[in-house]
Short mmCIF file of C-alpha atoms in Angstrom, two decimals:
data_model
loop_
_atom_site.label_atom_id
_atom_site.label_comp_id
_atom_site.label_asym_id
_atom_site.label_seq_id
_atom_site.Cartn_x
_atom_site.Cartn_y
_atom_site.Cartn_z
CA UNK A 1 0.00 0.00 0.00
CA UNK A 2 1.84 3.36 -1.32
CA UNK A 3 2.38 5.80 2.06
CA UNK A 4 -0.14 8.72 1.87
CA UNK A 5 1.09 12.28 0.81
CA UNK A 6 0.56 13.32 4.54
CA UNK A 7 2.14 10.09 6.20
CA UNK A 8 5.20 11.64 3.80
CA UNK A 9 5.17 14.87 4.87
CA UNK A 10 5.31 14.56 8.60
CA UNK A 11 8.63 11.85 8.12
CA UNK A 12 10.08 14.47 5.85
CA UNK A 13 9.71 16.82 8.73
CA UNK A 14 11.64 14.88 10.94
CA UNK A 15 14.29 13.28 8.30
CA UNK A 16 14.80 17.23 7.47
CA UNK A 17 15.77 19.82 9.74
CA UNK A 18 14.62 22.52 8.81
CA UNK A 19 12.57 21.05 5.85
CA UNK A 20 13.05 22.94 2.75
CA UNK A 21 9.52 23.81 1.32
CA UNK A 22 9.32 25.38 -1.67
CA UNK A 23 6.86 27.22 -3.73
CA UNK A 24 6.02 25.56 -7.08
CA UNK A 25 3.62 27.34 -8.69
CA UNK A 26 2.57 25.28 -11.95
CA UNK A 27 3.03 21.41 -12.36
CA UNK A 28 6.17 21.64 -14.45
CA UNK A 29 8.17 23.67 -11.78
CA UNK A 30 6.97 20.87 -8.71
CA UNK A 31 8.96 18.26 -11.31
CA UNK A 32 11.88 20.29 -11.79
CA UNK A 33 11.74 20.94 -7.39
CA UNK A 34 12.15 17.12 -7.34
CA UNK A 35 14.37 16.32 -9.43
CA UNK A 36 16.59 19.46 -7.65
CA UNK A 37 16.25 17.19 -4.72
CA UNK A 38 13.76 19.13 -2.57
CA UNK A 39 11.40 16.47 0.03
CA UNK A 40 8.28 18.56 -0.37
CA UNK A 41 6.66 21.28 -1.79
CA UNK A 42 3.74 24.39 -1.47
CA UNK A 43 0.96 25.54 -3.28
CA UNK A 44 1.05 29.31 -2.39
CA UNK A 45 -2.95 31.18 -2.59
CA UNK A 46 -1.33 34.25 -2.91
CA UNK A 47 0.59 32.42 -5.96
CA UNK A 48 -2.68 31.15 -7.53
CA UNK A 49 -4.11 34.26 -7.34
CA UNK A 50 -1.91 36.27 -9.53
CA UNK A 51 -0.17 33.73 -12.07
CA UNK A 52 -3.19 31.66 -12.38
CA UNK A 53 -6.20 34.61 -12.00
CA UNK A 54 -3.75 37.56 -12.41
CA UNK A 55 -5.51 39.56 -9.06
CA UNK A 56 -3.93 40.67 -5.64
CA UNK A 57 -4.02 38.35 -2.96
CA UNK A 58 -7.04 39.72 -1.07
CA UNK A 59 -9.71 36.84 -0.74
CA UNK A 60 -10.51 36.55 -4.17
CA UNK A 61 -9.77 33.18 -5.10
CA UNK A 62 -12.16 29.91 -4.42
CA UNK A 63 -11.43 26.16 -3.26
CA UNK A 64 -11.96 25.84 -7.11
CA UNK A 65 -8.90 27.82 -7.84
CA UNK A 66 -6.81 26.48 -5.95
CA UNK A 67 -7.64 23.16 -6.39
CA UNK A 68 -7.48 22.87 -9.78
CA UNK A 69 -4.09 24.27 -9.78
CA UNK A 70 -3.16 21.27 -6.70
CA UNK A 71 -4.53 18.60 -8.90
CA UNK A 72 -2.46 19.68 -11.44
CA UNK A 73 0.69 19.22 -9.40
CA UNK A 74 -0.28 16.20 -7.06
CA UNK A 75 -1.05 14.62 -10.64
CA UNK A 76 2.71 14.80 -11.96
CA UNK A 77 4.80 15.08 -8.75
CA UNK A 78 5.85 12.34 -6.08
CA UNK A 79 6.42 15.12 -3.76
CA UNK A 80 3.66 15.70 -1.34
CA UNK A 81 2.35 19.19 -1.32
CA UNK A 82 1.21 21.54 0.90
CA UNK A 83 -1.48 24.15 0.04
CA UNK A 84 -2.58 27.77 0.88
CA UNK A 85 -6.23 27.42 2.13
CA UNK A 86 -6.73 31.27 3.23
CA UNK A 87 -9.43 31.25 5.71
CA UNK A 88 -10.88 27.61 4.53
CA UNK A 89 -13.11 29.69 2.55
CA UNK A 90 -16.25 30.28 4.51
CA UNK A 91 -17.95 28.84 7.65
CA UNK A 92 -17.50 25.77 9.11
CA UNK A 93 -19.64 23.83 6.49
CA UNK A 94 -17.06 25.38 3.38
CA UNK A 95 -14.21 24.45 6.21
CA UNK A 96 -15.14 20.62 6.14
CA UNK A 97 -15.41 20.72 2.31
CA UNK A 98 -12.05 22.27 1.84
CA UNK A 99 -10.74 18.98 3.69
CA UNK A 100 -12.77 16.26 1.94
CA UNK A 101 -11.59 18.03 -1.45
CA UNK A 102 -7.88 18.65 -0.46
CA UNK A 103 -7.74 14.81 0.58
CA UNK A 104 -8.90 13.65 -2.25
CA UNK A 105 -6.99 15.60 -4.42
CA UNK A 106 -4.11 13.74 -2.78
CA UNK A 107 -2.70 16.75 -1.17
CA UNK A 108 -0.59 16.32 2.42
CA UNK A 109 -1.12 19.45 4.13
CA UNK A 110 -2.80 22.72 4.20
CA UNK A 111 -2.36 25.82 6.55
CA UNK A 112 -5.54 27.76 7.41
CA UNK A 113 -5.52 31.49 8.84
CA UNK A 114 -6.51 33.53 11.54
CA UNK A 115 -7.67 36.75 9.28
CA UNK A 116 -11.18 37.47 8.46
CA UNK A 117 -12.56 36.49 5.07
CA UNK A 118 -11.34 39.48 3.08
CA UNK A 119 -7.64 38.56 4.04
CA UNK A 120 -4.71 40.47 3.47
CA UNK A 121 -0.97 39.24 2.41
CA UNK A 122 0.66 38.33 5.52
CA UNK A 123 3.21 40.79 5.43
CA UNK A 124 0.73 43.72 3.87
CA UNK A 125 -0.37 46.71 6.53
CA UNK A 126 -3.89 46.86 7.53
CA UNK A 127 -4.27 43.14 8.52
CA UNK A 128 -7.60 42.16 10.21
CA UNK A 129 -8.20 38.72 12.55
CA UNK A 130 -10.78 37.14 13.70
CA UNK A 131 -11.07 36.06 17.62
CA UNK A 132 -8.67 33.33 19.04
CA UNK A 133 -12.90 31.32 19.71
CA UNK A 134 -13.28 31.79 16.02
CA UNK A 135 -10.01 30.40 14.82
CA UNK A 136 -10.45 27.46 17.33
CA UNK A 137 -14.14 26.59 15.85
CA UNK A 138 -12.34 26.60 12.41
CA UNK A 139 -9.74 24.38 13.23
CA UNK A 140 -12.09 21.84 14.90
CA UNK A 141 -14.23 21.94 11.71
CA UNK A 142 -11.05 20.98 9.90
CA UNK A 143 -10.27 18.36 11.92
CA UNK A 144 -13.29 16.88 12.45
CA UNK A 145 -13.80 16.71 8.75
CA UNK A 146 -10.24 14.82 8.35
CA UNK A 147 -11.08 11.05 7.23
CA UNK A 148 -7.07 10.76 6.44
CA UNK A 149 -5.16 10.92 10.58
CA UNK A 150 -2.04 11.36 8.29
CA UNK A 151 -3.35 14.70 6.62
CA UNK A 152 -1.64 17.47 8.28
CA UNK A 153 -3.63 20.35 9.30
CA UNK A 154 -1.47 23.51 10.11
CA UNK A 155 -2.70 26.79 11.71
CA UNK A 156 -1.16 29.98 10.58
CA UNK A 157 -1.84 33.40 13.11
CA UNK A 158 -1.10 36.53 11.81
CA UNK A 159 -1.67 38.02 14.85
CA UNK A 160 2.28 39.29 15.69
CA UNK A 161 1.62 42.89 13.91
CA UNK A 162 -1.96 42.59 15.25
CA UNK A 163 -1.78 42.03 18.74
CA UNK A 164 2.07 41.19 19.12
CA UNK A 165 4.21 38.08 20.30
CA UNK A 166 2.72 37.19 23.58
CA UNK A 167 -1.13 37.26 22.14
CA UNK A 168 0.44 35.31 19.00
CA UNK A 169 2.08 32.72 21.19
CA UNK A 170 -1.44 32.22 23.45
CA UNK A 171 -3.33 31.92 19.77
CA UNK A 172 -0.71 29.31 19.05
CA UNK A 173 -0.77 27.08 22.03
CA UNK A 174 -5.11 27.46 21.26
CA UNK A 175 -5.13 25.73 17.76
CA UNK A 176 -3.06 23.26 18.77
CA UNK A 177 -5.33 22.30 21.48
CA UNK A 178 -8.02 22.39 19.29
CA UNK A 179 -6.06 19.87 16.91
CA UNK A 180 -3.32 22.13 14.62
CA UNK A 181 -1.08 19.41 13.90
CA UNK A 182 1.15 22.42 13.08
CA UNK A 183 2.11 26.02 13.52
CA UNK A 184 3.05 29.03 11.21
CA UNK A 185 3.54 32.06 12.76
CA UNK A 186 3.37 34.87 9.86
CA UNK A 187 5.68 37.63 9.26
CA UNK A 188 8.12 36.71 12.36
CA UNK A 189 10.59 39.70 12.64
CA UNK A 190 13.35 38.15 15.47
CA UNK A 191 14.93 35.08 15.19
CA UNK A 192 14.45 34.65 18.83
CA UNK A 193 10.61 34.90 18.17
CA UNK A 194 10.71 31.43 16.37
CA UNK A 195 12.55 29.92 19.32
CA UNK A 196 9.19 30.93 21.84
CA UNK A 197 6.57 29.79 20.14
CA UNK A 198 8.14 26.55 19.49
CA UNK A 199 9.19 26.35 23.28
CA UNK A 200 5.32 26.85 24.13
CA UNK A 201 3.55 24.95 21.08
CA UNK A 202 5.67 21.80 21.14
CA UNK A 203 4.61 21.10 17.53
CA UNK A 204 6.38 21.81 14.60
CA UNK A 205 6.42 25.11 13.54
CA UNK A 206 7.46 26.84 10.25
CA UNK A 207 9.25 29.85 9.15
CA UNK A 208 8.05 32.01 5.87
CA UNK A 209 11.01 33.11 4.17
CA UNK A 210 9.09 35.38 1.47
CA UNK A 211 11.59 37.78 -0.31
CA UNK A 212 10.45 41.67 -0.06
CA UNK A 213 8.31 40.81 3.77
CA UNK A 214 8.59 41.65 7.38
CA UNK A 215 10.75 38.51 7.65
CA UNK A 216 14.35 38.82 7.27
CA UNK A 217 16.11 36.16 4.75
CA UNK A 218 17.09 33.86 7.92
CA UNK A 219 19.42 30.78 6.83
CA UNK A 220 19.17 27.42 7.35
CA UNK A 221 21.40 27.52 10.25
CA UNK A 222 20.08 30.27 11.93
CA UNK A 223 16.63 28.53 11.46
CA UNK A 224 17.41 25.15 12.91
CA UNK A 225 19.49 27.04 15.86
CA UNK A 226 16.26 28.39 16.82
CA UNK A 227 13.98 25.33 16.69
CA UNK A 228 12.85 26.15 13.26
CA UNK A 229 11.19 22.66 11.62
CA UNK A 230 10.45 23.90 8.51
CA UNK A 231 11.45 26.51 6.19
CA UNK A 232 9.61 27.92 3.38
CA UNK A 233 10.14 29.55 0.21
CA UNK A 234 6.86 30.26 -1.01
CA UNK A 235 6.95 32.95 -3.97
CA UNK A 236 10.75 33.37 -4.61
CA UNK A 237 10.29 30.48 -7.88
CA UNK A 238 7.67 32.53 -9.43
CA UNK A 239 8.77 35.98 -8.84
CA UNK A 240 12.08 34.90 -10.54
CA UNK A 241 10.07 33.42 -13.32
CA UNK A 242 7.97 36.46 -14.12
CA UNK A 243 10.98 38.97 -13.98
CA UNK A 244 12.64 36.41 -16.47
CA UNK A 245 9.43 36.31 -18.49
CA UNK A 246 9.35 40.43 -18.20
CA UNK A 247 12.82 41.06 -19.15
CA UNK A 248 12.75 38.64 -22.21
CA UNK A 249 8.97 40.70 -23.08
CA UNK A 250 10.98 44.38 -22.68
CA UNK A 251 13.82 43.31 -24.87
CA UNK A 252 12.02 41.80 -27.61
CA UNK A 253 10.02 44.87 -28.21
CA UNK A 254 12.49 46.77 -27.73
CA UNK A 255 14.78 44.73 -29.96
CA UNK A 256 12.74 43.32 -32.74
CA UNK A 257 14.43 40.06 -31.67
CA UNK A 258 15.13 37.35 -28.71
CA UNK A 259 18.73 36.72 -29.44
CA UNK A 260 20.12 39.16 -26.70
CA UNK A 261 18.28 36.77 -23.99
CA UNK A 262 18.41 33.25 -25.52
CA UNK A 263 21.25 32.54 -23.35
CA UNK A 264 19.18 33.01 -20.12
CA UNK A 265 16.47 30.94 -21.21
CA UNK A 266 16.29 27.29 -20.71
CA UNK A 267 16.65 24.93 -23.04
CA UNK A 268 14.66 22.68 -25.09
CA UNK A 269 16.47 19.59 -24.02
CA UNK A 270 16.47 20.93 -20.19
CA UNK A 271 13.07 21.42 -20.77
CA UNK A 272 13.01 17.69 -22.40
CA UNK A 273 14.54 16.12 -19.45
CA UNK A 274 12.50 17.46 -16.75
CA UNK A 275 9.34 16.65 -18.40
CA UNK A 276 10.32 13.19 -19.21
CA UNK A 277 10.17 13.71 -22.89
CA UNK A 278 12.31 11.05 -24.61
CA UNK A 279 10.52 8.38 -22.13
CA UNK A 280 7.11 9.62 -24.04
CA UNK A 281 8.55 9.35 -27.13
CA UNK A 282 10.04 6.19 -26.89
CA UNK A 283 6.36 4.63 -26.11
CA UNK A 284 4.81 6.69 -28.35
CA UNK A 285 7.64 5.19 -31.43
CA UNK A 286 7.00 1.54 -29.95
CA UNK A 287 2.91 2.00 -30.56
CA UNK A 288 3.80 3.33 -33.85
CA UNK A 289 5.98 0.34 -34.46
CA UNK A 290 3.66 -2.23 -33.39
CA UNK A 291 0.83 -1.07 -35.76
CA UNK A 292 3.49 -1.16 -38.61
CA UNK A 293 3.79 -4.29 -38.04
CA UNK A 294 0.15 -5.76 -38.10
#
């Protein structure tokens, strides 16, 4: 019996310390992250919303969105993937559905929020949250509506530039006793921070390394020197992509030709190998050869 996406993600947590997460926005770039090596990977909402919907991360996305997009990736990768559920996407009904789908589209973890329904970035100005009660109920309505024990349910509070470290770490030590397998306290400022709430939480907890946030670029070993289980790298893949996919937009019209960024671009047989190509081929020749035959 093959080991379920979130049996997988919890032993890469402890093989891996800090795990390496990493943000892989379309199907193609979750092969590429494993055959760089990487044990898991991340389905960012704030990703979905602008390369797949091209709109700000502010609550407009559905389950639909996202989950189309997770298919996508669960479908071609080994990895198992964690997802951006924003709020769960409505009451506690919407919560429970969010689950059932997420399992079944073979995902291995999602994290869930503490903002209110017309969320904000996590390292945006302005951020609203619900109550620590109303977090709680969603979290039970998650876990409740969990049919797979493996399935990893992580709560994320944004409550640090809300209410500040203490309230964050009493929020914390709340979802887990509601049943957060997980924690992910947002747009952490002080290395030291990471070391309190794991002190009080006793669960794993993760560190958001988003380029351009509150969070400075911590490394690895500053990370795991401060309890740090996992660390991820949720939008640094795709913001690379676009600039590369601006720049080579810019020169062409500019140019009236590509040939001045070829060389940054990658190949047809890198993109070959990734995908498996020749493999296809191969069968495809063999199926052609067979029929020749009869």
């Amino acid at each position: 019996m093959r080991e379920s996406r979130g049996a997988m993600f919890r032993r890469a947590v402890q093989e891996e310390s800090p795990l390496q997460v990493v943000g892989t926005i379309t199907a193609y770039t979750a092969r590429m992250a494993e055959q760089t090596g990487y044990k898991a990977v991340y389905l960012s909402g704030g990703g979905v919303a602008a390369n797949s919907l091209g709109m700000p991360d502010l609550g407009i996305s559905t389950m639909d969105d996202v989950i189309t997009d997770a298919q996508r990736i669960t479908d071609t990768c080994g990895l198992p993937l964690m997802v951006d559920i924003d709020t769960g996407w409505g009451g506690a009904f919407n919560i429970a559905r969010t689950i059932r789908h997420m399992i079944r589209a073979d995902v291995a973890a999602v994290h869930m929020e503490d903002q209110v329904s017309a969320k904000r970035c996590g390292h945006r100005p302005g951020k609203e949250i619900v109550s620590k009660e109303e977090m709680v109920d969603r979290i039970k309505a998650a876990v409740d509506a969990r049919h797979d024990e493996s399935f990893v349910i992580m709560a994320r509070t944004d409550s640090l530039a809300v209410e500040g470290l203490n309230a964050a770490i009493d929020r914390a030590c709340a979802y887990v006793e509601a049943g957060a397998d997980m924690i992910f306290p947002e747009a952490i400022t002080k290395l030291e921070m990471y070391s309190q709430v794991r002190d009080a939480v006793k669960v794993p907890i993760l560190a958001n390394l988003t380029e351009f946030g509150a969070t400075p670029l911590f490394t690895l070993d500053e990370l795991r020197a401060h309890k740090v289980d996992i660390a991820l790298y949720c939008c640094g893949a795709y913001r690379a992509m676009n600039a590369a996919a601006l720049n080579f937009y810019k020169t062409l019209r500019a140019e009236g030709t590509q040939k001045n960024v070829v060389a940054t671009m990658q190949s047809r047989m890198e993109l070959y190998d990734y995908l498996g190509y020749h493999e296809y081929e191969q069968k495809l020749d063999s199926l052609f050869a067979q029929g020749k035959e009869k």
